[in-house]
mmCIF file of C-alpha atoms and ligand atoms in Angstrom:
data_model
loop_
_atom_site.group_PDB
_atom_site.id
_atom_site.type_symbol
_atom_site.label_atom_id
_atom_site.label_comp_id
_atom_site.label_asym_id
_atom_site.label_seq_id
_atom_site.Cartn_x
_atom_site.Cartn_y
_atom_site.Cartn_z
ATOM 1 C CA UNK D 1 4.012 -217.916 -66.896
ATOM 2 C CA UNK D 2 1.628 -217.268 -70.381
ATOM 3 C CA UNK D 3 2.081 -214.663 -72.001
ATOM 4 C CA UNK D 4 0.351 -213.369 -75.520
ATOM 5 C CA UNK D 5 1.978 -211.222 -77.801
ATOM 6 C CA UNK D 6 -0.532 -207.467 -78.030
ATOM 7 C CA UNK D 7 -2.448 -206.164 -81.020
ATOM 8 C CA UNK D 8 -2.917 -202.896 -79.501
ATOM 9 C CA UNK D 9 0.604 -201.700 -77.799
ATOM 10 C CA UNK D 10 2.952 -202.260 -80.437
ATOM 11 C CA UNK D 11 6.490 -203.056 -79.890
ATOM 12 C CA UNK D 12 7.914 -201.625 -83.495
ATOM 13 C CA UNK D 13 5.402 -198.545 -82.714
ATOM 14 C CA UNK D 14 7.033 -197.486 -79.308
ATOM 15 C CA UNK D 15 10.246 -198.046 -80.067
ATOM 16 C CA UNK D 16 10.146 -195.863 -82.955
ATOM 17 C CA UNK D 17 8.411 -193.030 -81.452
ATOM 18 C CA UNK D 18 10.716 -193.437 -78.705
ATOM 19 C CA UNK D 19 13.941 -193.143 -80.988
ATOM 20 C CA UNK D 20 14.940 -189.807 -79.059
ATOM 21 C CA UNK D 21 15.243 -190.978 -75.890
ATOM 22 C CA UNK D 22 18.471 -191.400 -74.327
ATOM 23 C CA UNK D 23 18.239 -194.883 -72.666
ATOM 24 C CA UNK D 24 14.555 -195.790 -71.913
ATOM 25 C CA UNK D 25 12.979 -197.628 -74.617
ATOM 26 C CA UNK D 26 15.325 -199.781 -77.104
ATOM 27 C CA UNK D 27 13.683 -202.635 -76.253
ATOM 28 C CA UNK D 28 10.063 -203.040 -76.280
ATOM 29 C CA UNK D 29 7.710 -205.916 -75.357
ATOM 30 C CA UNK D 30 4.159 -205.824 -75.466
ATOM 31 C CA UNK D 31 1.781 -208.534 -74.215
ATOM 32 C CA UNK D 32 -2.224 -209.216 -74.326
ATOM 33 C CA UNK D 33 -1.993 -210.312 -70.519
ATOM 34 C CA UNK D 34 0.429 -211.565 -67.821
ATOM 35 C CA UNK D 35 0.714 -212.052 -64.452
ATOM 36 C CA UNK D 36 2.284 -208.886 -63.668
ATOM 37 C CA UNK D 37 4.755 -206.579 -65.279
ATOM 38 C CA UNK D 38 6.762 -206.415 -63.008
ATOM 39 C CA UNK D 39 7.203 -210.348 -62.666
ATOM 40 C CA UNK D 40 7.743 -210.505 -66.567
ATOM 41 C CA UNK D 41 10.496 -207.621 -65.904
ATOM 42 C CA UNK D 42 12.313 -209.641 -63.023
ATOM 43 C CA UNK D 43 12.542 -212.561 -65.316
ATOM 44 C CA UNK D 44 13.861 -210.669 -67.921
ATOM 45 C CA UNK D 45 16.281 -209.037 -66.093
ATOM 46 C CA UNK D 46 17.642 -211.560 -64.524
ATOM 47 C CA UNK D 47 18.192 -213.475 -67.949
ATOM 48 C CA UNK D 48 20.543 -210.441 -68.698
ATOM 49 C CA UNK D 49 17.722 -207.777 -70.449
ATOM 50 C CA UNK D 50 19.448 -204.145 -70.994
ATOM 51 C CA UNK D 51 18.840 -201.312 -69.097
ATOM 52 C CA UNK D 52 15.842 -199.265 -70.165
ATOM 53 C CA UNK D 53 13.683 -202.524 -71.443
ATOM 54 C CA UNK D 54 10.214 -201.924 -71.354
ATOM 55 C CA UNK D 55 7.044 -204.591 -70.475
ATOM 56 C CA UNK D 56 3.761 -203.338 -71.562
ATOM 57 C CA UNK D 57 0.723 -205.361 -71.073
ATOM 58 C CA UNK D 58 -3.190 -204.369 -71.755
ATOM 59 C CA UNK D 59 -3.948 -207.127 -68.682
ATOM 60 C CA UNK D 60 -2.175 -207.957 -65.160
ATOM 61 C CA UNK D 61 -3.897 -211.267 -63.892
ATOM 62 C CA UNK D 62 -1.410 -210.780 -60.559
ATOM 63 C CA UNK D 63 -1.439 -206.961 -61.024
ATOM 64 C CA UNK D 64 0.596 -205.692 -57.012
ATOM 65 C CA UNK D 65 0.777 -202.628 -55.552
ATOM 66 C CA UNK D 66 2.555 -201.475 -52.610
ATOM 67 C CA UNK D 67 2.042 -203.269 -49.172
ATOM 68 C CA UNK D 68 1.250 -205.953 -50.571
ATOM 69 C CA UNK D 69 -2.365 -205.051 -52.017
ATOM 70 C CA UNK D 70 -3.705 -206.116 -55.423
ATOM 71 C CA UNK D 71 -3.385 -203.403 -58.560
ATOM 72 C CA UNK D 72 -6.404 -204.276 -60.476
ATOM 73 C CA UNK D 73 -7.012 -202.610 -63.838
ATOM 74 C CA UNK D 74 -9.479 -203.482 -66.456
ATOM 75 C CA UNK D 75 -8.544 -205.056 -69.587
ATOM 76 C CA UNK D 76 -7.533 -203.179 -72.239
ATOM 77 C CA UNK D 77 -8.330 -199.867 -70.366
ATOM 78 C CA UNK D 78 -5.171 -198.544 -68.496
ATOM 79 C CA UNK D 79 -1.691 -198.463 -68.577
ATOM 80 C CA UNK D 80 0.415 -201.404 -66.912
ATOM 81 C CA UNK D 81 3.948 -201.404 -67.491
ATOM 82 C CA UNK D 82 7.377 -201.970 -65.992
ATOM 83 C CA UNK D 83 10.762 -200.917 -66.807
ATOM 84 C CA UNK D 84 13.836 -202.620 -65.835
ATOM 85 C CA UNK D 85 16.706 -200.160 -65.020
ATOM 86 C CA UNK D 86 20.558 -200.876 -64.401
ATOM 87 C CA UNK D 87 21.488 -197.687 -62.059
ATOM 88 C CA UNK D 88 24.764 -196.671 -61.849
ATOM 89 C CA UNK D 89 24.116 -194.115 -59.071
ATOM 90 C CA UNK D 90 25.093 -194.271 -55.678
ATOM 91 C CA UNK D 91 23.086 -196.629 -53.613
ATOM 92 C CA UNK D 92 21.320 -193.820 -51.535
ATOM 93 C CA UNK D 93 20.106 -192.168 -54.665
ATOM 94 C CA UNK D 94 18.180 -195.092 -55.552
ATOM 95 C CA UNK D 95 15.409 -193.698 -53.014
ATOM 96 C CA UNK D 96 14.276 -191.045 -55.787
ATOM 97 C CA UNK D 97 13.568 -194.010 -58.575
ATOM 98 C CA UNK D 98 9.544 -193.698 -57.032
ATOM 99 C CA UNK D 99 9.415 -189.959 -56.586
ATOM 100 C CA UNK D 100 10.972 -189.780 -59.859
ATOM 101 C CA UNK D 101 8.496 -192.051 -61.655
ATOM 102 C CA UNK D 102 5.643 -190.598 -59.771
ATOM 103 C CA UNK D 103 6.889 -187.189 -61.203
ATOM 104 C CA UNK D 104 7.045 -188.294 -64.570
ATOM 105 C CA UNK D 105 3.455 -189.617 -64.373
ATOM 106 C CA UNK D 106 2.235 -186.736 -63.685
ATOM 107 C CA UNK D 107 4.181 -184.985 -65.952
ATOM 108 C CA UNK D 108 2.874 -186.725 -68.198
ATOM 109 C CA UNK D 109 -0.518 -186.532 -67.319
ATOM 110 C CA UNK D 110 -0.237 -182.938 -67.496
ATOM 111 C CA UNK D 111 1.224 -182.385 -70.747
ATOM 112 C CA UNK D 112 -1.515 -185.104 -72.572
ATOM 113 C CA UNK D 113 -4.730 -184.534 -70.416
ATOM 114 C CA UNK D 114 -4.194 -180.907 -69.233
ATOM 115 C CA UNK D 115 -5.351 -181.872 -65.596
ATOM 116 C CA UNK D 116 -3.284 -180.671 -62.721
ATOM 117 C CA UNK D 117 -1.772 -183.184 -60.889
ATOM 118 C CA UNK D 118 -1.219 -183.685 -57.415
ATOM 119 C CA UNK D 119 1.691 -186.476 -55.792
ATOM 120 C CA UNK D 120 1.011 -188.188 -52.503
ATOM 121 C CA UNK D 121 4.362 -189.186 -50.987
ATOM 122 C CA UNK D 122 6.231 -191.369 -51.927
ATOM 123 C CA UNK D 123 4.333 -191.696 -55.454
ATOM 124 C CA UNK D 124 0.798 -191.778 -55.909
ATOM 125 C CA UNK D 125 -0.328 -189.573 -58.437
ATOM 126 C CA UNK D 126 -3.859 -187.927 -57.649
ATOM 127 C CA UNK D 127 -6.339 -185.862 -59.533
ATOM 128 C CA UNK D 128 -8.754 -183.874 -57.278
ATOM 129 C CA UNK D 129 -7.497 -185.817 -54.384
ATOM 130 C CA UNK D 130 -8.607 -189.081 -56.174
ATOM 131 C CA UNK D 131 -5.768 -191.683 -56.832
ATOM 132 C CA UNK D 132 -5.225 -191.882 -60.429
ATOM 133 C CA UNK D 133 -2.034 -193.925 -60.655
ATOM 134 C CA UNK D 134 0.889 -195.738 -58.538
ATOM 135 C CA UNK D 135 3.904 -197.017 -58.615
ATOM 136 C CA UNK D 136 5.735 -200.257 -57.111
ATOM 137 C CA UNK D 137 9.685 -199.721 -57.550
ATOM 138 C CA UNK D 138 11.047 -203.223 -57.043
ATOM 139 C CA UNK D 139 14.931 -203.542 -56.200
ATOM 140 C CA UNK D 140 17.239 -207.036 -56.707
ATOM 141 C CA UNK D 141 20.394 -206.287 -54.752
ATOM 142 C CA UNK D 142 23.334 -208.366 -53.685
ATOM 143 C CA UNK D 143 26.159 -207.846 -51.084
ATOM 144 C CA UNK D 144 25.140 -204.366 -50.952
ATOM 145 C CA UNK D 145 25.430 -204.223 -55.325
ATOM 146 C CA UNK D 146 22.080 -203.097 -57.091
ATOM 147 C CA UNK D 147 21.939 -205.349 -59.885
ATOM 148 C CA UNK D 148 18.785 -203.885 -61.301
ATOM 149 C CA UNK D 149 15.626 -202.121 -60.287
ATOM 150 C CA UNK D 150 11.706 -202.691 -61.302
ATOM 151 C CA UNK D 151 10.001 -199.346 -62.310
ATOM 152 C CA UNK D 152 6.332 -200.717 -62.330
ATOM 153 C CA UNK D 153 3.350 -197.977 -62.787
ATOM 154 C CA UNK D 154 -0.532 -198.160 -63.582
ATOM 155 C CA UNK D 155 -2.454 -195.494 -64.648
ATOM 156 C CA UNK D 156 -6.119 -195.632 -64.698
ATOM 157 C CA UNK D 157 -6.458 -194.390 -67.938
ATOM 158 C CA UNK D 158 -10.183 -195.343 -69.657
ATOM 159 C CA UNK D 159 -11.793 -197.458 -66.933
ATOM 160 C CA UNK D 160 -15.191 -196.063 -66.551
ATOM 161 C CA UNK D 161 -16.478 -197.690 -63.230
ATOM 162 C CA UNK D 162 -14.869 -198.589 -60.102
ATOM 163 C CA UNK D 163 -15.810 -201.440 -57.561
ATOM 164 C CA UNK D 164 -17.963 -199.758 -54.514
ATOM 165 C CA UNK D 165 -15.047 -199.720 -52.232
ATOM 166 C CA UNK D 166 -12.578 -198.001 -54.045
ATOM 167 C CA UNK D 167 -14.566 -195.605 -56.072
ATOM 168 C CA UNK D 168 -14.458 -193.022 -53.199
ATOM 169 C CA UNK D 169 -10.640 -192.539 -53.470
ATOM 170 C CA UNK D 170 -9.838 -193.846 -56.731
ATOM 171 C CA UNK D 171 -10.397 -192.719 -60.481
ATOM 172 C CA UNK D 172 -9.434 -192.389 -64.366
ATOM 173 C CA UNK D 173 -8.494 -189.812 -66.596
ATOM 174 C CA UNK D 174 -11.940 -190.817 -68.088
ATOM 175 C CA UNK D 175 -14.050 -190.487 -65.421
ATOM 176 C CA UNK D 176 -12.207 -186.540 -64.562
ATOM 177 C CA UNK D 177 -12.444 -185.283 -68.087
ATOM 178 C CA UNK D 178 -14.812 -187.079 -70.207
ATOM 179 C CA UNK D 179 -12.425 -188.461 -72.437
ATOM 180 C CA UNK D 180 -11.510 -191.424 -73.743
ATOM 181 C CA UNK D 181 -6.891 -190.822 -73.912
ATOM 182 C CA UNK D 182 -5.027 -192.437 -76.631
ATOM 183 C CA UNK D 183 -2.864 -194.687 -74.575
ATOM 184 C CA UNK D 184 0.238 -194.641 -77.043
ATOM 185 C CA UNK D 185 0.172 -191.394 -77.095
ATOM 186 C CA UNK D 186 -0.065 -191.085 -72.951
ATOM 187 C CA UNK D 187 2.378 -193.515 -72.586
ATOM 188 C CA UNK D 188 4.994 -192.547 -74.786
ATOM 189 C CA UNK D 189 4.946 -188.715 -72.765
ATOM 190 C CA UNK D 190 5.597 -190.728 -69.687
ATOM 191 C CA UNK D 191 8.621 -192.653 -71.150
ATOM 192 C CA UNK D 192 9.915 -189.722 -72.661
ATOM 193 C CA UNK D 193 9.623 -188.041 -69.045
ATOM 194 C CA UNK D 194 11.102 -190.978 -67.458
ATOM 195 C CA UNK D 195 14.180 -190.953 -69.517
ATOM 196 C CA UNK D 196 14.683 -187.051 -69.066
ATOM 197 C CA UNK D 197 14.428 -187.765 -65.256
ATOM 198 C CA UNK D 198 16.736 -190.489 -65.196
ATOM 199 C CA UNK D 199 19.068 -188.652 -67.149
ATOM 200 C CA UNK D 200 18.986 -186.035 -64.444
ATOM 201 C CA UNK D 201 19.606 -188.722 -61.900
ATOM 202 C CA UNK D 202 22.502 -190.336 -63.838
ATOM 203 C CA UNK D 203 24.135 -187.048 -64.027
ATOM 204 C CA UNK D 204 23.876 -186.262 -60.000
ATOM 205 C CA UNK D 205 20.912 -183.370 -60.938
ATOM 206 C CA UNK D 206 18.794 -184.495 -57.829
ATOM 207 C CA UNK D 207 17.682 -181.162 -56.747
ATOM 208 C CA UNK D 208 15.506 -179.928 -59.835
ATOM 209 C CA UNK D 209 14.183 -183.588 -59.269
ATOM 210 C CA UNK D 210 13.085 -183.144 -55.556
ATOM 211 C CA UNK D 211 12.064 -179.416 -56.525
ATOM 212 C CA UNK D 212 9.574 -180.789 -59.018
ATOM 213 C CA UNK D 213 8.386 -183.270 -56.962
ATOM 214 C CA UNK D 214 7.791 -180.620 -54.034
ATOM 215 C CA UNK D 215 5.581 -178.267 -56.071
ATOM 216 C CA UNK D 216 3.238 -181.264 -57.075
ATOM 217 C CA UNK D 217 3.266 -182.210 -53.392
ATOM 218 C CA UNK D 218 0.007 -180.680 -51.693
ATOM 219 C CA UNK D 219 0.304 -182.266 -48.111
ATOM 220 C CA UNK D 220 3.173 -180.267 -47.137
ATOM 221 C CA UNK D 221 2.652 -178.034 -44.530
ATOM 222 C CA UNK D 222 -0.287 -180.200 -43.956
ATOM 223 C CA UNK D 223 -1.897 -182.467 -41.026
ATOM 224 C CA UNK D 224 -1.612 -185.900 -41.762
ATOM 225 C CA UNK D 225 -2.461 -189.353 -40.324
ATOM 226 C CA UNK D 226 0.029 -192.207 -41.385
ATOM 227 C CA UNK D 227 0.432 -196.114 -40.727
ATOM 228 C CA UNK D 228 3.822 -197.722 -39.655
ATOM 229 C CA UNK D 229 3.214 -201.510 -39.707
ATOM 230 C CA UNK D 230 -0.313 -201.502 -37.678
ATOM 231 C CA UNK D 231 0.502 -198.238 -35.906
ATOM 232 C CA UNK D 232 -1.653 -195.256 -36.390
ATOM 233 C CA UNK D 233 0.200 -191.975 -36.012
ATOM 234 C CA UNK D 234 -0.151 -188.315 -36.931
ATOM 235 C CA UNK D 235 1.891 -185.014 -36.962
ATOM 236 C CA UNK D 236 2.597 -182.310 -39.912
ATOM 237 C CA UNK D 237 4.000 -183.311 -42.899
ATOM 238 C CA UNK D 238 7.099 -180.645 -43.190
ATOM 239 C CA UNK D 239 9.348 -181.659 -46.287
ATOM 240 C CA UNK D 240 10.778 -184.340 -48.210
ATOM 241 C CA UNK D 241 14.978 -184.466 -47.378
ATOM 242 C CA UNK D 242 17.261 -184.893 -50.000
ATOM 243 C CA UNK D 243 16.847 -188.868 -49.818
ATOM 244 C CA UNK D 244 13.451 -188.738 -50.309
ATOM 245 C CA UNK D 245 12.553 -189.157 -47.126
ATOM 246 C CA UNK D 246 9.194 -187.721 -45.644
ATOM 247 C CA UNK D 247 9.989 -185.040 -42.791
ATOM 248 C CA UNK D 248 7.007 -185.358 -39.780
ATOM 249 C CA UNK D 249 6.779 -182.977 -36.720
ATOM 250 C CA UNK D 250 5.127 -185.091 -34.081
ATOM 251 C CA UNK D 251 4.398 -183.338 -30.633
ATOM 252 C CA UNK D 252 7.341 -180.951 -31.672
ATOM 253 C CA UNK D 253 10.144 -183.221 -32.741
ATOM 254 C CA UNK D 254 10.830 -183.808 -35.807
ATOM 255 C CA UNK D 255 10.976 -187.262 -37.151
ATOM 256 C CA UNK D 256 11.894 -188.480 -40.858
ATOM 257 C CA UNK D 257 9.908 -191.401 -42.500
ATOM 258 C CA UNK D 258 12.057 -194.100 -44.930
ATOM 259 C CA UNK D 259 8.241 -196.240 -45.389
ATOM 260 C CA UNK D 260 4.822 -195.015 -44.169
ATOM 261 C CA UNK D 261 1.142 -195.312 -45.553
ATOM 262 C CA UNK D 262 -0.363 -191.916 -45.509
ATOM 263 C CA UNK D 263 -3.660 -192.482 -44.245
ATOM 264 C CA UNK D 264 -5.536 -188.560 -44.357
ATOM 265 C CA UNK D 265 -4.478 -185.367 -45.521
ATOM 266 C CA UNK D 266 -5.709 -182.494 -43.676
ATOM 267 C CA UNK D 267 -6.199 -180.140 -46.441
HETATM 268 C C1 BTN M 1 0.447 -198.799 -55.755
HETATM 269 O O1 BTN M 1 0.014 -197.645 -55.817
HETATM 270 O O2 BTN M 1 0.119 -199.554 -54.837
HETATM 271 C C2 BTN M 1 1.399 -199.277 -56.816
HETATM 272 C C3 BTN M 1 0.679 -199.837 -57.998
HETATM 273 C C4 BTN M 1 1.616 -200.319 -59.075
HETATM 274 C C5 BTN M 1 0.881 -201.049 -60.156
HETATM 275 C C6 BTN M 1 1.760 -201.369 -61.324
HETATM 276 S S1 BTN M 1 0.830 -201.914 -62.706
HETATM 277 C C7 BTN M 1 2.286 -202.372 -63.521
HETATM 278 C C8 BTN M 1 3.185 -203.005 -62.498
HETATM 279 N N1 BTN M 1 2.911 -204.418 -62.353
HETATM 280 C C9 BTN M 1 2.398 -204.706 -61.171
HETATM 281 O O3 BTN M 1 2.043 -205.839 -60.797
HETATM 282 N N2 BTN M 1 2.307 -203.606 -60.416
HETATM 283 C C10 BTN M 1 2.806 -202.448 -61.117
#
């Protein structure tokens, strides 16, 4: 794998401005363009990297997203980034690390851009029911051990255009305000939100997490059509439980969702 060291994230820059936080951030590397993030992080990790490293790149070559799909993002115009994180939770906690993330993106989002934000489960982030980032939480496990998790997340940030068949449900801060963001400066909110939120994790807080995550979360109450594998079903999206789990009533019984790809939203 090639990778090129960044002129326009800066290593030295993030880790200074990201002094105060408790654990993510004291370790910073920034690259011109890899394959993805996340791969970079699972290398790193695996050759011992600390818990809270970050990999920041202005260009994914290999960018993934969930279910296998490509994450493309144009150069130099969004955020791509991973973080590599040691938990130290109980195993069944580890199911918030995407709501969690998702959260803090749109924390973020709000506190920089102003927008209101809107989370699809498990952890898209929309604005006006547009996808406007994502996130692809990676896990390396043995015997039943979590030796370390992949936070990955992209955030259309600057990108002006959109191919044809994804400019119906995607978009950028950009293209909803006008406004060209300072990535640093977006960036660094979402890392300092991240670290608050893992610190809430750490310390067994996961009800103010899910309670955030609930009032950012428009489908509830709401009809929905969802994938399983290659099977179309539909029902009304009730809660999230306290795993994270998606809560469905379909034909009056209530089932609970681990994985599903939310297809509509009846809003
Ligand atoms: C999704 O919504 O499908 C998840 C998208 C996740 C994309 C990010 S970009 C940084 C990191 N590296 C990757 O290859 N993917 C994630």
């Amino acid at each position: 794998m090639s990778v090129n060291f960044s002129a326009v994230f800066s290593s030295e820059q993030l880790m200074r401005r990201l002094e105060t936080n408790v654990h993510i951030g004291k370790s910073v590397f920034c690259y011109e363009s890899v394959g993805s993030t996340n791969d970079v992080a699972h290398r790193f990790a695996k050759d011992g990297a600390r818990s809270g490293t970050i990999i920041i790149a202005e260009f994914q070559t290999a960018g993934r997203g969930r279910n296998a799909k490509k994450w493309i993002a144009q150069k130099g115009e969004n955020i791509v980034a991973s973080v590599i994180l040691r938990p130290t939770v109980p195993l069944e906690h580890l199911t918030y690390l995407p709501l969690l993330a998702a959260l803090s993106v749109a924390q973020a989002i709000e506190e920089i851009v102003g927008e209101r934000t809107e989370i699809k489960w498990p952890n898209d982030v929309l604005i006006r029911r547009k996808k406007v980032a994502g996130v692809l939480v990676e896990t390396s496990a043995q015997s039943g051990t979590v030796d370390y998790v992949v936070v990955g997340i992209g955030i259309n940030v600057n990108q002006a255009e959109f191919p044809d068949d994804l400019a119906e449900r995607a978009t950028s801060l950009f293209l909803e305000t006008g406004i060209v963001y300072d990535k640093t400066m977006l960036f660094v909110s979402l890392m300092q939100f991240l670290d608050a939120n893992y610190a809430r994790l750490t310390s067994g807080d996961t009800e103010s997490i899910l309670n955030m995550w609930r009032a950012r979360c428009e489908m509830l109450g709401k009809h929905i059509t969802f994938y399983q594998g290659d099977v179309k079903r539909e029902g009304i999206a009730i809660d999230i439980d306290e795993r994270g789990f998606l809560k469905v009533r379909i034909d009056h019984k209530e089932e609970v969702l681990s994985q599903a790809e939310i297809q509509t939203i009846r809003y």
